[in-house]
Coordinates of N, CA and C in Angstrom, one line a residue:
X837 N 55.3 93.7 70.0 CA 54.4 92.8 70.7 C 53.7 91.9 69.7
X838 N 53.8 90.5 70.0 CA 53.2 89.5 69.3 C 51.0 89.7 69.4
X839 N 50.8 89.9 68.0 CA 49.5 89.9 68.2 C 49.0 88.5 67.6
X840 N 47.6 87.6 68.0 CA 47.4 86.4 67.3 C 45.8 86.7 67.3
X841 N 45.2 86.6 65.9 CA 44.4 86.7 65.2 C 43.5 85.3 65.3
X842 N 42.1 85.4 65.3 CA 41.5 83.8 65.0 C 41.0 83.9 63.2
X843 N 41.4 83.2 62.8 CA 40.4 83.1 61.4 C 39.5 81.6 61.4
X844 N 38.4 81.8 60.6 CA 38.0 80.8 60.7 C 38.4 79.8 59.1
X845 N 38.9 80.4 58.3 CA 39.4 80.0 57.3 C 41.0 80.7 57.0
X846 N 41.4 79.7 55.8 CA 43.0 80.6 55.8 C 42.5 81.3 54.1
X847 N 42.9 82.5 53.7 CA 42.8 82.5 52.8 C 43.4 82.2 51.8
X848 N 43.6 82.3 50.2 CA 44.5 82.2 49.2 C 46.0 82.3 50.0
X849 N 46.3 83.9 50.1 CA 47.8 84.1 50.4 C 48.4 82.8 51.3
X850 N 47.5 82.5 52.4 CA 47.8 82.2 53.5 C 47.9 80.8 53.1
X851 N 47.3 80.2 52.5 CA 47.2 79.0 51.8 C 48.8 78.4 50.9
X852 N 48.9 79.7 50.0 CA 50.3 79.4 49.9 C 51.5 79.7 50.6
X853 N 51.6 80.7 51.3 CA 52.8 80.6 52.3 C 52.6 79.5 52.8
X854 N 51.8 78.5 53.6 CA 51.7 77.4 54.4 C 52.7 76.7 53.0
X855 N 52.4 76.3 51.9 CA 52.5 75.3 51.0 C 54.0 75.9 51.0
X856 N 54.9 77.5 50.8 CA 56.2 77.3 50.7 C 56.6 77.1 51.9
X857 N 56.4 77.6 52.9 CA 56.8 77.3 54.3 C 57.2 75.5 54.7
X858 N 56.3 74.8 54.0 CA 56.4 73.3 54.4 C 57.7 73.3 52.9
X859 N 57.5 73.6 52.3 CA 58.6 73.3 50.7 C 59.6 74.1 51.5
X860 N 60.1 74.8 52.0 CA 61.2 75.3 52.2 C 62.2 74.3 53.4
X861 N 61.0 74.3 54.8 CA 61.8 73.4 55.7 C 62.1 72.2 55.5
X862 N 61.1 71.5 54.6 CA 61.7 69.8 54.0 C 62.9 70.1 53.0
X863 N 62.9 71.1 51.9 CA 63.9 71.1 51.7 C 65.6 71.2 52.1
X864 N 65.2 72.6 53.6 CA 66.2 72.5 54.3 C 66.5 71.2 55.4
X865 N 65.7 70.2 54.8 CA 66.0 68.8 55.3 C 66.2 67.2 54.2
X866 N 66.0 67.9 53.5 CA 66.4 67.1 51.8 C 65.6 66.1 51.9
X867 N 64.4 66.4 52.0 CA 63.1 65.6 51.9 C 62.3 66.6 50.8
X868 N 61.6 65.8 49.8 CA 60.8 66.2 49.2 C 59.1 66.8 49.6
X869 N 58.8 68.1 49.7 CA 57.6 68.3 50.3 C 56.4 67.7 49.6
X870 N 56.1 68.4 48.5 CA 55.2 67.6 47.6 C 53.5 68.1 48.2
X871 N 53.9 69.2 48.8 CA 52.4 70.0 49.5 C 51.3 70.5 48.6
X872 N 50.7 69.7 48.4 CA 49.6 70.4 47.9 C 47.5 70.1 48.2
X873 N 47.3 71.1 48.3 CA 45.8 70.9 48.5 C 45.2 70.1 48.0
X874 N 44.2 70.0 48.0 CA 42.8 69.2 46.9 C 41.8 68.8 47.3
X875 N 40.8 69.2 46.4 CA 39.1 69.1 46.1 C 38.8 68.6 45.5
X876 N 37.8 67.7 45.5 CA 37.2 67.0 44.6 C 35.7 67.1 44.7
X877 N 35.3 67.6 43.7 CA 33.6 67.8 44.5 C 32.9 66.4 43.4
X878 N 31.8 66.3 43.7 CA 30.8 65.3 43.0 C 29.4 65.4 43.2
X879 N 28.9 65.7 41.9 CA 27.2 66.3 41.5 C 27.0 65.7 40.7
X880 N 25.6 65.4 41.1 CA 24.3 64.5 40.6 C 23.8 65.8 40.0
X881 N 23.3 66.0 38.7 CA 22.6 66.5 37.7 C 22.7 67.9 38.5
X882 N 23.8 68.3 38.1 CA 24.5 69.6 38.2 C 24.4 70.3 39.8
X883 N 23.8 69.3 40.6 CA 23.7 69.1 42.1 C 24.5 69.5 42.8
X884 N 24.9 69.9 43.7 CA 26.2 69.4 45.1 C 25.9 68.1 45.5
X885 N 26.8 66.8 45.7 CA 25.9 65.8 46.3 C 27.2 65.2 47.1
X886 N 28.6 65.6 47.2 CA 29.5 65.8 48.1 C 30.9 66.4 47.7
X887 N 31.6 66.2 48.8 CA 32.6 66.6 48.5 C 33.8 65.9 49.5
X888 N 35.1 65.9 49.1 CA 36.4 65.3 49.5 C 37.3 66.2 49.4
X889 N 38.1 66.7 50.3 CA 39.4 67.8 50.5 C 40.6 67.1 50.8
X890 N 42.2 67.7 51.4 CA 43.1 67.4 51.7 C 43.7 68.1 51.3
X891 N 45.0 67.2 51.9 CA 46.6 67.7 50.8 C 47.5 66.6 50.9
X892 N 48.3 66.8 49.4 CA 49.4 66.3 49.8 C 50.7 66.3 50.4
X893 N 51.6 65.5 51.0 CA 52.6 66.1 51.1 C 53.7 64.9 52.0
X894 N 55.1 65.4 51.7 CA 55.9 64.3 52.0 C 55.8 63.0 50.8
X895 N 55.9 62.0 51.4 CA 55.3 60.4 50.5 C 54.2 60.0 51.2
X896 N 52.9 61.0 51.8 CA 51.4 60.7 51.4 C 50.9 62.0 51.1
X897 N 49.2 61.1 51.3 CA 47.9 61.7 51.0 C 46.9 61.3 51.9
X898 N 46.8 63.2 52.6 CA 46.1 63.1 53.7 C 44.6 63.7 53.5
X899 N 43.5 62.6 53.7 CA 42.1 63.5 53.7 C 41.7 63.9 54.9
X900 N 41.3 64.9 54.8 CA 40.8 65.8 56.0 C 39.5 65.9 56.2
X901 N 38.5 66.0 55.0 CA 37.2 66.2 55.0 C 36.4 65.2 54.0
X902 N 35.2 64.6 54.1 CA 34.4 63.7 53.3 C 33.5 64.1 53.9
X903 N 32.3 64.5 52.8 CA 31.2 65.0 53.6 C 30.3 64.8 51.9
X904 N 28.7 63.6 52.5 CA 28.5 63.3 51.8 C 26.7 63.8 51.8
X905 N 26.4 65.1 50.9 CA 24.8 65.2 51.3 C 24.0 64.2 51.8
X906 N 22.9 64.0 52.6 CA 22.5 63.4 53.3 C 21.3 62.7 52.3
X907 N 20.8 63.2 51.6 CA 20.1 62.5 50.4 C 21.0 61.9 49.3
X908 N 22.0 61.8 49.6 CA 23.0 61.4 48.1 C 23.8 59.7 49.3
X909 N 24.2 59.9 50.5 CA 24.7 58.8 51.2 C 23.9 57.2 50.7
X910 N 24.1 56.1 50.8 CA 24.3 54.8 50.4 C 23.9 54.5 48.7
X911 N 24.4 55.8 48.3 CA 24.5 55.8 46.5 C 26.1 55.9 45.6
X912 N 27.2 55.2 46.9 CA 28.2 55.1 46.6 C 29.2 56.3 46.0
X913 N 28.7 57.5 47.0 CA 29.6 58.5 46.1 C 30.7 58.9 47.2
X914 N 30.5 58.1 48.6 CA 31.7 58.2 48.9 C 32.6 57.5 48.3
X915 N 32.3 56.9 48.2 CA 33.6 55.7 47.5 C 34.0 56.0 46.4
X916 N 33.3 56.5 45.3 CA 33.8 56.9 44.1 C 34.7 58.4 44.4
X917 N 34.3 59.4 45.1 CA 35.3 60.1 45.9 C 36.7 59.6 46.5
X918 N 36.5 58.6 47.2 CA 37.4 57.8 47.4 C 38.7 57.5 46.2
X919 N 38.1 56.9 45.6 CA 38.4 56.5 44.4 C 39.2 57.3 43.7
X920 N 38.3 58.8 43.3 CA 39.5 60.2 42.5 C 40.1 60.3 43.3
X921 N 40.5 59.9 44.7 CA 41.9 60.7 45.1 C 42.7 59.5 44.6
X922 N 42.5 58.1 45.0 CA 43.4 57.5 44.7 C 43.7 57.2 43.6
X923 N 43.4 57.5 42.3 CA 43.3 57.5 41.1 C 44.3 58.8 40.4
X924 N 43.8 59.8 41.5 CA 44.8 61.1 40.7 C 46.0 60.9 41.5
X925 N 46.3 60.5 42.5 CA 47.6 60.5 43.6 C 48.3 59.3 43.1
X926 N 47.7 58.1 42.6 CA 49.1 57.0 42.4 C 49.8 57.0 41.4
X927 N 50.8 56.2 41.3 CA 51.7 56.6 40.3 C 52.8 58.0 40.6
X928 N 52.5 58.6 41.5 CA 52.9 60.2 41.6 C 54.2 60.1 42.9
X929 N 54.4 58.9 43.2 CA 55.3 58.7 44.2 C 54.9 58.7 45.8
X930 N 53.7 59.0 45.6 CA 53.0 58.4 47.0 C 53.1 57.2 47.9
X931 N 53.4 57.2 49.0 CA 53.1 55.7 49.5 C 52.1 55.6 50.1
X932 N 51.1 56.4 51.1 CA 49.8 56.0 51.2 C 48.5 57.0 51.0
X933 N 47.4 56.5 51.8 CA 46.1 57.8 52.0 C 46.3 57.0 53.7
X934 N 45.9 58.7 54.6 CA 45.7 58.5 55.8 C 44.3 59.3 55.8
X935 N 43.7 58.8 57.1 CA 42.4 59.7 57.0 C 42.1 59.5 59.1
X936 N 41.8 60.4 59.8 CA 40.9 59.9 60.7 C 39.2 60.2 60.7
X937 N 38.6 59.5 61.6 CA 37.1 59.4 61.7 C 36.9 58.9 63.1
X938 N 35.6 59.8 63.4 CA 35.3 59.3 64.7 C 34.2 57.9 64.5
X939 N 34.1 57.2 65.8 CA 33.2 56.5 65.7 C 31.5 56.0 65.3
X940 N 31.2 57.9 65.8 CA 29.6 58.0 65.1 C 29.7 58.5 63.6
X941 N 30.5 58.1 63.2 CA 31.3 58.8 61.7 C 30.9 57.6 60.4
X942 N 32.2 57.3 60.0 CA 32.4 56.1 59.4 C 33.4 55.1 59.5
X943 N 33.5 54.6 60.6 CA 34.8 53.5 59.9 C 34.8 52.5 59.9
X944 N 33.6 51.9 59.6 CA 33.1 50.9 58.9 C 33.3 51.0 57.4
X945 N 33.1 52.2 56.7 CA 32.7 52.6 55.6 C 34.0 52.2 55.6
X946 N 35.2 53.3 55.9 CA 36.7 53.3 55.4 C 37.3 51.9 55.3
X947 N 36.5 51.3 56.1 CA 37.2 49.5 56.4 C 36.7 49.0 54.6
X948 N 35.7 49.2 54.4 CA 35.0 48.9 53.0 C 35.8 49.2 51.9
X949 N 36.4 49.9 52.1 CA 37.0 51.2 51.1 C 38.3 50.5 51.1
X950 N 38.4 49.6 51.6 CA 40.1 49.1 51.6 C 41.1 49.7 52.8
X951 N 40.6 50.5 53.7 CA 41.7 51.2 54.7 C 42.1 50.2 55.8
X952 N 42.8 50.2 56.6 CA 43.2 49.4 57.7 C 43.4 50.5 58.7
X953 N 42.7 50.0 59.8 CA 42.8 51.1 61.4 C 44.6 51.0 61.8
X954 N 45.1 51.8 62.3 CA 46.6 52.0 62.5 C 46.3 52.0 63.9
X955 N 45.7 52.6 64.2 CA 45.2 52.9 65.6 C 44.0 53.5 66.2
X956 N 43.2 52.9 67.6 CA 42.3 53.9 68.0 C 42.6 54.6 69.3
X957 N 42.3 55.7 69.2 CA 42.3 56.7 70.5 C 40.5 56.4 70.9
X958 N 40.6 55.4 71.7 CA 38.9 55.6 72.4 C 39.0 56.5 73.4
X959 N 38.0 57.5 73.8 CA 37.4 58.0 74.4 C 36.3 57.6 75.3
X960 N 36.9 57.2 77.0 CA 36.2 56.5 77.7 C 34.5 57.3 78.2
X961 N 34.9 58.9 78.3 CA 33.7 59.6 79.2 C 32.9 59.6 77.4
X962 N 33.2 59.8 76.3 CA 32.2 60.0 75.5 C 32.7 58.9 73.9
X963 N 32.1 57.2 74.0 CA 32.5 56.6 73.1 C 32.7 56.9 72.3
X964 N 31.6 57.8 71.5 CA 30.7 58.0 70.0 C 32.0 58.7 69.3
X965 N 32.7 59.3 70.5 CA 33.6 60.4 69.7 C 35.2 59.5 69.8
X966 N 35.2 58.1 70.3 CA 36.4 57.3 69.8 C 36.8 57.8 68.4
X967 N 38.4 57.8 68.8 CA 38.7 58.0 67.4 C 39.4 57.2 66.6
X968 N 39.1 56.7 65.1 CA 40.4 55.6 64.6 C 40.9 56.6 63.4
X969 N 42.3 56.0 63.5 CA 43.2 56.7 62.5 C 43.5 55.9 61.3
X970 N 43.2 55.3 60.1 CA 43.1 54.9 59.1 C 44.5 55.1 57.8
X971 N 44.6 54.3 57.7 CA 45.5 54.0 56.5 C 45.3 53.0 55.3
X972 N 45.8 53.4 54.0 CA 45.9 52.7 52.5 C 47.1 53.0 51.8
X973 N 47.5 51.8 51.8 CA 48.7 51.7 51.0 C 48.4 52.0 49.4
X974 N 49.5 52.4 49.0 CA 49.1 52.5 47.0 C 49.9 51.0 46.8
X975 N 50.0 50.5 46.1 CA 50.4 48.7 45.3 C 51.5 49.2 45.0

């Protein structure tokens, strides 16, 4: 009998089965996986003052989370976040960064940041939570 569990996080183990799991089926498809996690945190005088997640894998780099303390926002540390991914990721055979955001979010910000919208999913009964899906090429 199939049993399915909720977690609210995955842990270690589970973290890397996902990463061989994706390396094994691109393999059995002669595509390069290239799966990997990443964090980037950034503190002001030994602070928390945000942080940037994801992973990579295939030929991109996908951010998942940007979350910037609320006292640390229009002091440019999203962008310099910004910035370490694209800085540790180019050169590495990447071809882009994708990211989504809702519209009470930022994607104005991301526009700033060099991204270009690919597409929006608006949401007619609740605007705020329109969604745009964002992309950046590497040069």
């Amino acid at each position: 009998m199939l049993k399915i569990d909720y977690r609210e996080y995955a842990d270690e183990e589970t973290e890397k089965m996902i990463g061989v799991e994706f390396t094994k089926f691109a393999d059995k498809n002669n595509i390069e996986c290239n799966y990997v996690p990443f964090c980037f945190i950034a503190k002001k005088d030994e602070e928390f003052a945000g942080i940037i997640t994801g992973h990579s894998y295939y030929k991109e780099v996908k951010i998942i989370d940007l979350i910037i303390l609320e006292q640390y926002r229009g002091k440019h540390i999203g962008s310099r976040l910004i910035q370490a991914v694209e800085d540790y990721f180019k050169g590495k055979g990447f071809e882009n960064i994708n990211l989504s955001t809702y519209e009470f979010q930022a994607p104005d910000f991301y526009k700033k940041c060099g991204f270009q919208v690919e597409f929006i999913r608006k949401n007619i009964n609740a605007p705020k939570l329109t969604k745009y899906f964002f992309i950046k090429f590497f040069d």
